[in-house]
CSV table of C-alpha atoms in Angstrom, one decimal:
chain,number,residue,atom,x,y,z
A,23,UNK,CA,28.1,-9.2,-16.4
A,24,UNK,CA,25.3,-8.4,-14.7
A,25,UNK,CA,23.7,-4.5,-14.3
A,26,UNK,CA,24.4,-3.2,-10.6
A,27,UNK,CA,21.4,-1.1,-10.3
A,28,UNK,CA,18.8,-3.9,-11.7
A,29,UNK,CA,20.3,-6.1,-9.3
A,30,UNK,CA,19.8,-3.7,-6.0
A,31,UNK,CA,16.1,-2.7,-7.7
A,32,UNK,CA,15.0,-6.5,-7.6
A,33,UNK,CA,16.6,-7.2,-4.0
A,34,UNK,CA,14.8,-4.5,-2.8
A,35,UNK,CA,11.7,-4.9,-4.1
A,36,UNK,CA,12.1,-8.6,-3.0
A,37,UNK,CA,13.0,-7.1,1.0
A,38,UNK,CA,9.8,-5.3,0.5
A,39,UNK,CA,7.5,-8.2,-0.4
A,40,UNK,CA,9.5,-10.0,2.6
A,41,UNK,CA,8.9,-7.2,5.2
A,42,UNK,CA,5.6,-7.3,4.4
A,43,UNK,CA,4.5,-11.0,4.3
A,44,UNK,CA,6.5,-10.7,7.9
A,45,UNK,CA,4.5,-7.9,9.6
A,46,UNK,CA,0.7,-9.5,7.7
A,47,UNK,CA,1.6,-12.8,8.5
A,48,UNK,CA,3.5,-13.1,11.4
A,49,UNK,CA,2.8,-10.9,14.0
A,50,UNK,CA,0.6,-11.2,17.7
A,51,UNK,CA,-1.8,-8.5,17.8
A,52,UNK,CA,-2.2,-6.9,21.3
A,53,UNK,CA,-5.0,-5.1,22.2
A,54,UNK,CA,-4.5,-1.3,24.3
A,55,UNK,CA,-7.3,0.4,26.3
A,56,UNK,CA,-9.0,2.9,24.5
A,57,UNK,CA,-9.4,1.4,21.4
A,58,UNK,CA,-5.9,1.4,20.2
A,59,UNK,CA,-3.9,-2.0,19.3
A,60,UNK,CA,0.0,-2.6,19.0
A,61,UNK,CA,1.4,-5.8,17.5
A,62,UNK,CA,4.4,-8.0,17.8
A,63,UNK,CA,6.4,-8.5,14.5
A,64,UNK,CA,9.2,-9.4,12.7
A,65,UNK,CA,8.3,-7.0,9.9
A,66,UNK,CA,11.6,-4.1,11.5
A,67,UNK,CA,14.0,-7.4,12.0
A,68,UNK,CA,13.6,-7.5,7.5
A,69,UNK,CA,14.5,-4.0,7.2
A,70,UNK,CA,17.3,-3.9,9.4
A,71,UNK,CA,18.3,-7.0,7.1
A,72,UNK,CA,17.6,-5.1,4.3
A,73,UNK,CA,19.8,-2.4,5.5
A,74,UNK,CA,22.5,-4.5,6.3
A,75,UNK,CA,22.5,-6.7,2.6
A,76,UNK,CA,21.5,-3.5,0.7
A,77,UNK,CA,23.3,-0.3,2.5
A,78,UNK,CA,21.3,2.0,4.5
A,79,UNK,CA,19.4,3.6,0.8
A,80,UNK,CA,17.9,0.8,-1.0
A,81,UNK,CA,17.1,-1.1,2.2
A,82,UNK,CA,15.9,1.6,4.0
A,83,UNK,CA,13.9,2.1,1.0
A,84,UNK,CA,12.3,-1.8,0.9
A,85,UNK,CA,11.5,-1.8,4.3
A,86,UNK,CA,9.6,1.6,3.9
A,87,UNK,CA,8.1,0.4,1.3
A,88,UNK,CA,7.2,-2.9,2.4
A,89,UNK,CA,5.9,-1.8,5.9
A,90,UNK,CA,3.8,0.9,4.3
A,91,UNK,CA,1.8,-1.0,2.3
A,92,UNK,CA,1.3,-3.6,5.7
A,93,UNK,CA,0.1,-0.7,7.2
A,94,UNK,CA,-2.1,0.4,4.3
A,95,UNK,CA,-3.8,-2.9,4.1
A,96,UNK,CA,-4.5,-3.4,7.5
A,97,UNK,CA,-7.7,-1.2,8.6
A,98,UNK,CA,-6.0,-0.7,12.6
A,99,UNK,CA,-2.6,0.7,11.5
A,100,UNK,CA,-3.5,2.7,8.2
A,101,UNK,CA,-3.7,5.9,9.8
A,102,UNK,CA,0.0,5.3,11.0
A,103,UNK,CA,1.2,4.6,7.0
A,104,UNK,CA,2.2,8.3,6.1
A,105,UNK,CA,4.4,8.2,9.4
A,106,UNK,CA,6.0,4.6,8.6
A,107,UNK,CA,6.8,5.8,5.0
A,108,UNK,CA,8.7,9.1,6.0
């Protein structure tokens, strides 16, 4: 028998590492005036997966995860990583 909680702690650490090979890898970048840029992704599409394989707690919390770290490593969206997180 296997432990419930390990179980949910690996799938959403795997939904994570999904959401964000997703936003890195998959996504159109679209440059704004002034400076700014915005991006098409598939990065929310994993979450909402997440949410829906998981329950709204530990796939809410993969796809936080997951997108916060795409937003930490990528030097245009890292200001908005506090924001994605919370």
């Amino acid at each position: 028998m296997r432990n419930e909680k390990v179980y949910k702690l690996t799938l959403t650490a795997l939904m994570a590492a999904l959401s964000y090979v997703v936003f890195t890898f998959l996504q159109i970048k679209i440059a704004l005036p002034g400076g700014d840029a915005t991006s098409l992704h598939l990065g929310n599409a994993v979450c909402v997966l997440g949410a829906l394989l998981l329950g709204g707690v530990y796939g809410g919390l993969g796809g936080a995860i997951g997108m916060t770290i795409g937003d930490l490593l990528d030097p245009v969206y890292i200001i908005y990583a506090p924001k994605t997180f919370f």
